[in-house]
Tab-separated table of C-alpha atoms and ligand atoms in Angstrom:
chain	number	residue	atom	x	y	z
C	448	MET	CA	-1.751	41.640	48.324
C	449	ARG	CA	-5.265	40.717	47.334
C	450	ALA	CA	-6.565	37.223	46.621
C	451	SER	CA	-7.310	36.675	42.957
C	452	THR	CA	-11.008	36.528	42.195
C	453	TYR	CA	-10.510	34.866	38.845
C	454	PRO	CA	-11.616	31.228	38.651
C	455	LEU	CA	-8.891	28.652	38.020
C	456	VAL	CA	-9.621	27.330	34.529
C	457	GLU	CA	-8.459	23.964	33.148
C	458	VAL	CA	-5.674	24.286	30.576
C	459	ASP	CA	-7.659	22.801	27.705
C	460	GLU	CA	-10.687	24.918	28.543
C	461	ALA	CA	-8.577	28.085	28.592
C	462	ALA	CA	-6.935	27.149	25.282
C	463	ALA	CA	-10.369	26.538	23.741
C	464	LEU	CA	-11.648	29.887	25.063
C	465	VAL	CA	-8.703	31.648	23.428
C	466	LEU	CA	-9.282	29.973	20.068
C	467	GLU	CA	-13.015	30.695	20.183
C	468	ARG	CA	-12.278	34.434	20.322
C	469	THR	CA	-9.470	34.308	17.759
C	470	PRO	CA	-10.362	35.559	14.265
C	471	VAL	CA	-8.867	34.347	10.988
C	472	LEU	CA	-7.139	37.299	9.309
C	473	GLY	CA	-7.715	38.603	5.786
C	474	ILE	CA	-6.056	37.616	2.537
C	475	GLU	CA	-3.285	39.406	0.653
C	476	ARG	CA	-1.658	38.553	-2.691
C	477	VAL	CA	2.066	38.240	-2.193
C	478	ALA	CA	4.964	37.782	-4.642
C	479	LEU	CA	6.499	34.300	-4.514
C	480	ALA	CA	9.772	35.638	-3.101
C	481	HIS	CA	7.917	36.712	0.042
C	482	CYS	CA	5.646	33.681	0.372
C	483	ILE	CA	8.081	31.362	2.138
C	484	GLY	CA	6.553	30.292	5.454
C	485	ARG	CA	3.222	31.974	4.692
C	486	VAL	CA	-0.061	30.106	4.748
C	487	LEU	CA	-1.963	29.615	1.505
C	488	ALA	CA	-5.427	31.136	1.823
C	489	GLU	CA	-7.179	29.548	-1.184
C	490	ASP	CA	-6.696	26.140	-2.776
C	491	LEU	CA	-4.154	26.321	-5.585
C	492	VAL	CA	-5.672	24.727	-8.693
C	493	ALA	CA	-3.591	23.900	-11.760
C	494	THR	CA	-4.574	26.020	-14.748
C	495	ALA	CA	-2.424	23.849	-17.042
C	496	SER	CA	-1.002	20.355	-17.132
C	497	LEU	CA	2.604	19.587	-16.296
C	498	PRO	CA	4.526	18.824	-18.308
C	499	VAL	CA	2.755	20.792	-21.015
C	500	PHE	CA	4.389	18.807	-23.845
C	501	PRO	CA	5.858	15.298	-24.082
C	502	SER	CA	9.313	15.914	-22.667
C	503	SER	CA	12.348	13.676	-23.007
C	504	ALA	CA	13.784	12.337	-19.745
C	505	VAL	CA	17.164	11.439	-21.284
C	506	ASP	CA	19.600	12.292	-24.070
C	507	GLY	CA	19.040	9.923	-27.017
C	508	TYR	CA	16.844	9.384	-30.064
C	509	ALA	CA	13.121	9.831	-30.513
C	510	VAL	CA	11.824	6.932	-32.622
C	511	ARG	CA	8.783	4.783	-33.339
C	512	SER	CA	8.867	1.619	-31.194
C	513	ALA	CA	7.722	-0.293	-34.312
C	514	ASP	CA	11.141	0.521	-35.858
C	515	ALA	CA	13.058	-1.307	-33.099
C	516	GLY	CA	16.323	-2.851	-34.308
C	517	LYS	CA	16.264	-1.037	-37.676
C	518	PRO	CA	18.698	1.571	-39.009
C	519	LEU	CA	16.895	4.931	-39.004
C	520	ARG	CA	17.693	8.168	-40.782
C	521	ILE	CA	18.291	11.084	-38.370
C	522	LEU	CA	16.122	13.999	-39.507
C	523	GLY	CA	17.212	16.629	-36.974
C	524	GLU	CA	17.504	17.519	-33.300
C	525	SER	CA	15.069	18.439	-30.530
C	526	ALA	CA	16.877	20.220	-27.679
C	527	ALA	CA	15.397	21.850	-24.558
C	528	GLY	CA	13.736	25.054	-25.707
C	529	ARG	CA	14.548	24.312	-29.382
C	530	PRO	CA	11.989	21.762	-30.622
C	531	PHE	CA	12.277	19.834	-33.866
C	532	ASP	CA	9.378	20.881	-36.054
C	533	GLY	CA	9.129	17.838	-38.324
C	534	ALA	CA	7.435	14.515	-37.630
C	535	ILE	CA	8.939	11.063	-37.281
C	536	SER	CA	7.699	8.574	-39.872
C	537	ALA	CA	8.679	4.947	-40.507
C	538	GLY	CA	12.452	4.588	-40.880
C	539	THR	CA	13.370	7.950	-39.320
C	540	ALA	CA	14.487	9.317	-35.951
C	541	ALA	CA	15.398	12.637	-34.305
C	542	ARG	CA	18.256	13.255	-31.902
C	543	ILE	CA	16.733	14.481	-28.649
C	544	LEU	CA	18.162	16.022	-25.476
C	545	THR	CA	16.740	15.996	-21.945
C	546	GLY	CA	13.780	18.370	-21.783
C	547	GLY	CA	13.349	18.399	-25.564
C	548	VAL	CA	9.877	17.995	-27.086
C	549	VAL	CA	9.280	14.438	-28.331
C	550	PRO	CA	8.379	15.061	-32.005
C	551	ASP	CA	5.049	13.978	-33.464
C	552	GLY	CA	5.092	10.401	-34.667
C	553	ALA	CA	7.710	9.195	-32.166
C	554	ASP	CA	6.395	7.064	-29.312
C	555	CYS	CA	9.575	6.397	-27.365
C	556	VAL	CA	13.066	7.702	-26.667
C	557	VAL	CA	16.105	5.432	-26.767
C	558	MET	CA	19.036	6.411	-24.580
C	559	VAL	CA	22.175	7.455	-26.408
C	560	GLU	CA	24.097	4.663	-24.629
C	561	GLU	CA	21.861	2.033	-26.283
C	562	VAL	CA	22.187	3.006	-29.954
C	563	GLN	CA	24.799	2.818	-32.684
C	564	VAL	CA	25.328	5.913	-34.816
C	565	ALA	CA	27.057	6.025	-38.174
C	566	GLY	CA	26.852	9.348	-40.001
C	567	ASP	CA	23.166	10.304	-40.143
C	568	VAL	CA	21.939	6.794	-39.403
C	569	VAL	CA	21.073	5.480	-35.942
C	570	THR	CA	20.379	1.831	-35.149
C	571	THR	CA	18.273	1.073	-32.070
C	572	PRO	CA	18.210	-2.168	-30.109
C	573	PRO	CA	15.325	-4.613	-30.640
C	574	GLY	CA	12.264	-4.745	-28.364
C	575	LEU	CA	11.414	-1.050	-27.776
C	576	ARG	CA	8.352	-0.269	-25.683
C	577	PRO	CA	6.114	2.731	-26.457
C	578	GLY	CA	6.124	5.439	-23.783
C	579	THR	CA	9.708	4.850	-22.647
C	580	ASN	CA	12.036	7.620	-21.414
C	581	PHE	CA	9.742	10.615	-21.744
C	582	HIS	CA	7.188	12.378	-19.553
C	583	VAL	CA	3.700	12.499	-21.030
C	584	PRO	CA	1.687	15.742	-20.714
C	585	GLY	CA	-0.182	15.825	-17.396
C	586	ALA	CA	1.937	13.067	-15.832
C	587	ASP	CA	3.064	15.392	-13.021
C	588	VAL	CA	-0.006	17.624	-12.680
C	589	ARG	CA	-3.336	17.485	-14.501
C	590	ALA	CA	-5.071	20.744	-15.449
C	591	GLY	CA	-7.871	21.368	-12.932
C	592	GLU	CA	-6.174	19.353	-10.197
C	593	LYS	CA	-5.854	20.854	-6.693
C	594	VAL	CA	-2.105	21.018	-6.074
C	595	VAL	CA	-1.869	22.821	-2.719
C	596	THR	CA	-4.680	22.975	-0.162
C	597	ALA	CA	-5.615	26.191	1.643
C	598	GLY	CA	-4.094	26.122	5.123
C	599	THR	CA	-0.783	24.689	3.965
C	600	GLN	CA	2.392	26.496	4.944
C	601	LEU	CA	4.291	27.334	1.783
C	602	GLY	CA	7.716	25.791	1.480
C	603	ALA	CA	10.167	25.126	-1.307
C	604	ALA	CA	8.157	22.446	-3.132
C	605	GLU	CA	4.878	24.391	-2.987
C	606	LEU	CA	6.529	27.566	-4.273
C	607	GLY	CA	8.224	25.616	-7.054
C	608	LEU	CA	4.853	24.172	-8.064
C	609	ALA	CA	3.214	27.592	-8.040
C	610	ALA	CA	5.951	29.002	-10.270
C	611	ALA	CA	5.810	26.016	-12.641
C	612	LEU	CA	2.080	26.589	-13.007
C	613	GLY	CA	2.591	30.261	-13.795
C	614	PHE	CA	1.504	31.998	-10.568
C	615	PRO	CA	3.851	34.943	-9.816
C	616	ARG	CA	1.954	35.728	-6.582
C	617	LEU	CA	-0.216	33.741	-4.206
C	618	PRO	CA	-3.117	34.491	-1.875
C	619	VAL	CA	-1.872	34.148	1.696
C	620	ARG	CA	-3.280	35.146	5.059
C	621	ARG	CA	-2.072	38.365	6.552
C	622	ARG	CA	0.479	37.956	9.325
C	623	PRO	CA	-0.788	38.958	12.773
C	624	ARG	CA	0.623	42.271	13.982
C	625	VAL	CA	1.629	41.917	17.605
C	626	ALA	CA	2.627	44.607	20.093
C	627	LEU	CA	5.093	43.221	22.619
C	628	LEU	CA	5.591	44.859	25.999
C	629	SER	CA	7.681	43.876	28.991
C	630	THR	CA	6.453	45.302	32.271
C	631	GLY	CA	8.280	45.780	35.529
C	632	ASP	CA	10.130	48.548	37.357
C	633	GLU	CA	13.022	46.141	37.924
C	634	LEU	CA	13.788	45.778	34.206
C	635	VAL	CA	16.654	47.324	32.261
C	636	GLU	CA	17.535	46.992	28.579
C	637	VAL	CA	19.944	44.289	27.526
C	638	GLY	CA	23.443	45.745	27.360
C	639	GLU	CA	22.782	48.077	30.294
C	640	LYS	CA	24.318	47.226	33.623
C	641	PRO	CA	21.559	46.362	36.102
C	642	GLY	CA	21.727	48.278	39.381
C	643	ARG	CA	20.904	46.726	42.723
C	644	GLY	CA	17.557	44.913	42.499
C	645	GLN	CA	17.356	45.328	38.744
C	646	ILE	CA	17.389	42.571	36.108
C	647	VAL	CA	17.788	42.563	32.355
C	648	ASP	CA	14.573	42.312	30.333
C	649	SER	CA	15.082	38.911	28.724
C	650	ASN	CA	11.435	38.037	28.110
C	651	ARG	CA	11.111	40.536	25.296
C	652	TRP	CA	13.866	38.848	23.306
C	653	ALA	CA	12.625	35.367	24.032
C	654	LEU	CA	9.063	36.329	23.113
C	655	LEU	CA	10.184	38.271	20.040
C	656	ALA	CA	11.802	35.075	18.789
C	657	ALA	CA	8.789	32.949	19.687
C	658	LEU	CA	6.405	35.403	18.013
C	659	ARG	CA	8.442	35.596	14.821
C	660	GLU	CA	8.799	31.829	14.693
C	661	ALA	CA	5.015	31.643	14.937
C	662	GLY	CA	4.647	33.992	11.939
C	663	ALA	CA	3.853	37.288	13.681
C	664	GLU	CA	5.033	40.765	12.753
C	665	VAL	CA	6.254	42.249	16.012
C	666	HIS	CA	6.093	45.871	17.168
C	667	SER	CA	8.267	46.129	20.232
C	668	LEU	CA	6.979	48.565	22.849
C	669	GLY	CA	10.024	48.195	25.063
C	670	ILE	CA	9.762	48.195	28.835
C	671	GLY	CA	6.669	49.543	30.565
C	672	PRO	CA	6.730	50.740	34.177
C	673	ASP	CA	4.598	49.424	37.044
C	674	GLU	CA	2.546	52.582	36.879
C	675	PRO	CA	-1.112	52.401	35.807
C	676	ASP	CA	-1.455	55.587	33.749
C	677	ALA	CA	1.808	55.225	31.845
C	678	LEU	CA	1.043	51.582	31.147
C	679	ARG	CA	-2.438	52.424	29.979
C	680	LYS	CA	-1.202	55.037	27.547
C	681	LEU	CA	1.414	52.673	26.087
C	682	VAL	CA	-1.167	49.942	25.576
C	683	VAL	CA	-3.954	52.149	24.222
C	684	ASP	CA	-1.608	53.769	21.676
C	685	ALA	CA	-0.239	50.398	20.581
C	686	LEU	CA	-3.662	48.805	20.181
C	687	ARG	CA	-4.474	51.190	17.328
C	688	GLU	CA	-1.836	49.518	15.174
C	689	VAL	CA	-2.007	45.832	15.994
C	690	ASP	CA	-4.178	42.717	16.145
C	691	VAL	CA	-2.701	41.309	19.328
C	692	LEU	CA	-1.097	42.607	22.494
C	693	VAL	CA	1.395	40.399	24.337
C	694	THR	CA	2.741	41.551	27.675
C	695	SER	CA	4.975	39.854	30.190
C	696	GLY	CA	4.913	40.412	33.926
C	697	GLY	CA	2.395	42.160	36.099
C	698	VAL	CA	-0.286	39.476	36.122
C	699	SER	CA	0.140	37.929	39.559
C	700	VAL	CA	-1.519	39.308	42.677
C	701	GLY	CA	1.164	41.609	44.065
C	702	THR	CA	0.190	45.251	44.444
C	703	HIS	CA	2.346	46.187	41.443
C	704	ASP	CA	0.592	43.785	39.128
C	705	LEU	CA	-1.410	46.047	36.926
C	706	ILE	CA	-2.111	44.181	33.726
C	707	LYS	CA	-5.308	42.411	34.754
C	708	PRO	CA	-7.067	45.583	35.972
C	709	LEU	CA	-5.839	47.441	32.872
C	710	LEU	CA	-7.233	44.798	30.504
C	711	GLU	CA	-10.398	44.649	32.578
C	712	SER	CA	-10.864	48.407	32.115
C	713	LEU	CA	-10.256	48.227	28.341
C	714	GLY	CA	-12.269	45.088	27.568
C	715	SER	CA	-13.120	41.705	29.048
C	716	VAL	CA	-10.838	39.282	30.827
C	717	HIS	CA	-11.887	35.747	29.841
C	718	VAL	CA	-9.110	33.837	31.565
C	719	GLY	CA	-7.399	35.197	34.669
C	720	ARG	CA	-5.852	32.046	36.155
C	721	VAL	CA	-5.132	28.578	34.754
C	722	LYS	CA	-4.499	25.180	36.307
C	723	LEU	CA	-1.129	25.166	34.617
C	724	LYS	CA	2.393	24.879	35.952
C	725	PRO	CA	4.291	26.985	35.123
C	726	GLY	CA	1.948	29.800	34.152
C	727	LYS	CA	-0.911	29.949	36.650
C	728	PRO	CA	-1.499	33.748	36.343
C	729	PHE	CA	-1.838	33.619	32.509
C	730	THR	CA	-4.399	36.168	31.427
C	731	PHE	CA	-6.420	36.387	28.242
C	732	ALA	CA	-8.657	39.305	27.355
C	733	THR	CA	-10.383	40.799	24.362
C	734	ILE	CA	-10.645	44.495	23.711
C	735	PRO	CA	-13.544	45.695	21.559
C	736	LEU	CA	-12.972	47.946	18.576
C	737	GLU	CA	-15.271	50.011	16.465
C	738	GLY	CA	-17.031	47.831	13.862
C	739	GLY	CA	-17.604	44.874	16.179
C	740	LYS	CA	-14.035	43.591	15.872
C	741	GLU	CA	-11.794	42.787	18.802
C	742	ARG	CA	-8.119	42.802	19.664
C	743	LEU	CA	-6.685	39.881	21.579
C	744	ALA	CA	-4.569	40.555	24.645
C	745	PHE	CA	-2.344	38.008	26.326
C	746	GLY	CA	-0.917	38.862	29.729
C	747	LEU	CA	1.903	36.371	30.159
C	748	PRO	CA	3.510	35.795	33.547
C	749	GLY	CA	6.862	37.427	34.236
C	750	PHE	CA	8.954	34.397	35.037
C	751	PRO	CA	10.821	33.559	31.852
C	752	VAL	CA	9.813	29.905	31.604
C	753	SER	CA	6.213	30.698	32.527
C	754	SER	CA	6.000	33.276	29.766
C	755	LEU	CA	7.367	30.906	27.128
C	756	VAL	CA	5.303	27.899	28.220
C	757	THR	CA	2.086	29.924	28.231
C	758	PHE	CA	3.111	31.296	24.836
C	759	GLU	CA	3.397	27.720	23.535
C	760	VAL	CA	0.130	26.566	25.021
C	761	PHE	CA	-2.097	29.584	24.338
C	762	VAL	CA	-0.555	32.231	22.096
C	763	ARG	CA	1.087	30.183	19.356
C	764	PRO	CA	-2.073	28.247	18.415
C	765	ALA	CA	-4.015	31.542	18.289
C	766	LEU	CA	-1.425	33.151	15.986
C	767	ARG	CA	-1.623	30.089	13.761
C	768	LYS	CA	-5.399	30.263	13.629
C	769	MET	CA	-5.155	33.922	12.588
C	770	GLN	CA	-2.872	32.918	9.721
C	771	GLY	CA	-5.213	30.160	8.556
C	772	PHE	CA	-2.935	27.243	9.415
C	773	ASP	CA	-4.526	23.811	9.046
C	774	SER	CA	-2.828	22.529	12.169
C	775	LEU	CA	-2.759	24.840	15.159
C	776	GLN	CA	-0.858	22.669	17.610
C	777	ARG	CA	2.650	21.354	17.777
C	778	PRO	CA	2.733	17.632	17.082
C	779	THR	CA	2.066	15.493	20.148
C	780	LEU	CA	3.732	12.091	20.512
C	781	PRO	CA	3.584	9.474	23.245
C	782	VAL	CA	6.960	9.218	24.990
C	783	ARG	CA	8.312	7.036	27.796
C	784	LEU	CA	9.315	8.909	30.930
C	785	GLY	CA	12.951	8.275	31.742
C	786	TYR	CA	12.592	9.747	35.247
C	787	ASP	CA	10.109	9.786	38.116
C	788	ALA	CA	8.026	12.902	37.528
C	789	ARG	CA	6.585	14.658	40.522
C	790	ALA	CA	3.141	16.067	39.801
C	791	SER	CA	1.506	19.247	40.983
C	792	ALA	CA	-1.504	18.573	43.238
C	793	ASP	CA	-3.997	20.586	41.212
C	794	ARG	CA	-2.319	21.833	38.036
C	795	THR	CA	-1.263	20.209	34.778
C	796	GLU	CA	2.490	20.563	34.570
C	797	TYR	CA	4.454	20.992	31.358
C	798	GLN	CA	7.889	19.646	32.205
C	799	ARG	CA	10.797	20.353	29.901
C	800	VAL	CA	12.646	17.320	28.599
C	801	THR	CA	15.166	16.168	26.065
C	802	LEU	CA	14.307	13.099	23.995
C	803	HIS	CA	16.390	10.186	22.841
C	804	ARG	CA	15.579	6.904	21.122
C	805	GLU	CA	15.668	3.543	22.843
C	806	GLY	CA	14.620	0.901	20.323
C	807	ARG	CA	11.280	2.070	18.955
C	808	ASP	CA	10.516	4.341	21.926
C	809	LEU	CA	11.180	8.010	22.442
C	810	VAL	CA	12.434	8.414	26.004
C	811	ALA	CA	12.219	11.681	27.918
C	812	ALA	CA	15.001	12.878	30.222
C	813	THR	CA	14.410	15.851	32.483
C	814	THR	CA	16.328	19.063	31.796
C	815	GLY	CA	16.899	19.423	35.560
C	816	SER	CA	15.334	21.895	37.970
C	817	GLN	CA	11.953	22.941	36.593
C	818	SER	CA	11.938	26.298	38.336
C	819	SER	CA	9.905	28.836	36.364
C	820	SER	CA	12.807	31.274	36.494
C	821	ARG	CA	15.298	28.773	35.054
C	822	LEU	CA	15.475	29.279	31.289
C	823	MET	CA	18.102	26.537	31.231
C	824	SER	CA	15.225	24.079	31.707
C	825	LEU	CA	13.894	25.141	28.291
C	826	ALA	CA	17.107	25.815	26.383
C	827	GLY	CA	17.774	22.736	24.258
C	828	ALA	CA	14.567	20.999	25.374
C	829	HIS	CA	13.012	18.817	22.678
C	830	ALA	CA	9.570	18.627	24.198
C	831	LEU	CA	7.169	19.587	26.942
C	832	VAL	CA	5.708	16.519	28.631
C	833	ARG	CA	2.273	16.893	30.077
C	834	ILE	CA	2.088	15.640	33.664
C	835	PRO	CA	-1.514	15.475	34.885
C	836	PRO	CA	-2.250	16.736	38.396
C	837	GLY	CA	-2.316	14.300	41.318
C	838	ASP	CA	-0.661	13.298	44.564
C	839	GLN	CA	1.286	10.357	43.212
C	840	GLY	CA	3.348	11.732	40.361
C	841	ILE	CA	4.162	9.614	37.316
C	842	MET	CA	6.717	6.829	37.550
C	843	ALA	CA	9.630	6.348	35.179
C	844	GLY	CA	8.599	3.964	32.390
C	845	SER	CA	5.089	5.425	32.084
C	846	ILE	CA	3.894	6.727	28.720
C	847	VAL	CA	2.930	10.411	28.651
C	848	ASP	CA	2.019	12.952	25.966
C	849	ALA	CA	4.815	15.176	24.730
C	850	LEU	CA	4.385	18.423	22.858
C	851	ILE	CA	7.269	18.223	20.395
C	852	LEU	CA	9.354	21.378	19.996
C	853	SER	CA	12.066	19.740	17.879
C	854	LEU	CA	13.069	16.124	17.393
C	855	PRO	CA	16.631	15.083	18.213
W	1209	LIG	P1	5.785	39.455	37.757
W	1209	LIG	O1	4.880	38.520	37.054
W	1209	LIG	O2	5.745	40.835	37.191
W	1209	LIG	O3	5.547	39.448	39.234
W	1209	LIG	O4	7.254	38.931	37.513
W	1209	LIG	C1	7.711	37.780	38.148
W	1209	LIG	C2	9.206	37.691	38.007
W	1209	LIG	O5	9.541	37.428	36.662
W	1209	LIG	C3	9.979	38.943	38.321
W	1209	LIG	O6	10.298	39.015	39.683
W	1209	LIG	C4	11.221	38.808	37.515
W	1209	LIG	O7	12.144	38.023	38.222
W	1209	LIG	C5	10.757	38.026	36.338
W	1209	LIG	N1	10.539	38.876	35.170
W	1209	LIG	C6	9.500	39.708	34.949
W	1209	LIG	N2	9.602	40.324	33.774
W	1209	LIG	C7	10.740	39.867	33.214
W	1209	LIG	C8	11.402	40.121	31.981
W	1209	LIG	N3	10.885	40.955	31.071
W	1209	LIG	N4	12.546	39.483	31.726
W	1209	LIG	C9	13.066	38.627	32.633
W	1209	LIG	N5	12.485	38.323	33.799
W	1209	LIG	C10	11.337	38.941	34.096
W	1210	LIG	MG1	6.343	42.667	37.772
């Protein structure tokens, strides 16, 4: 064992250091079908107004409001996609269906329920107001208007808008390509029976899910041994193909912990230890490439909860920055502690909690033992509450910040 020489960095300082070195990725034009969840790279500006034509909101009759209460001769029909070509003059009307073009001359639509029809004559009620029951051009979107801002994640409504405005593809940021490696001689593949002293590699599956949820394209490198040369070859080969390397294990100070020296030999380690619980040995490095660019490398601790908490705090915001997201962080809300929280003397602790409502407050209940090996503390957790360091701990009833993972 050797003592770590890396300074202990504050959590926020380490997170800022990561983001400072994180580039925003390039733009690609992607068909709408593949845009769901992607981040728009350029403001989407309407090239046309919506609706394009005055469009009936109901089934009924297109008339002049000045003809209210009079019997009107029905000249024809305007259905969706089959407009009536004539114009409405005094004493006439056109049958109209929802989505039909309101013919020239008409200034309102009367609902079918409100009229009397006899043969080709329709009688409207008195007191019609112009502009009733149809959508005027530009009412939904005006030509030239910004409809979706760059940095927005594209969802159903945004994609519907893009299609309505005639964009079959959209400029989005490239997804980060991430190589994912579990390290440790004790690890076996899921489905294999672990021998004595062996454990199943669970971090790779947990991190694969976390990476995908954060928008990354993952190249799984499998399990790497605690052997410097083999590890080096795996990492060097992988770095040719990806933007980011994420490893788990091998970052503490045991003699088999090889990731820090490996990253040190390939580039620069900017963060080697953080005042964070769980996740003190979190490591962040950059690896230079030809052309002045760099790859990011995250050495996450091996304990399952430590790897996922450091992912949340450091990796996810970086992946979001790469994709051009407006907001890099999970939402933070003040919550009331429903339990006495012990604090770490010198590290900010992210405790896993479930949330429930009491009146207007969100109240946090602990998920039980906060051991960094106990994934059960994170499974089903709604939030990570941030417990500042100190000797006293934080008493039940106090208000603390919670990083929201999902609301109940
Ligand atoms: P390390 O950081 O390599 O010293 O790992 C610390 C501990 O985390 C190990 O003793 C294992 O119990 C656990 N661990 C490491 N890697 C994994 C993994 N891929 N999946 C599950 N647990 C792991
Ligand atoms: Mg290890």
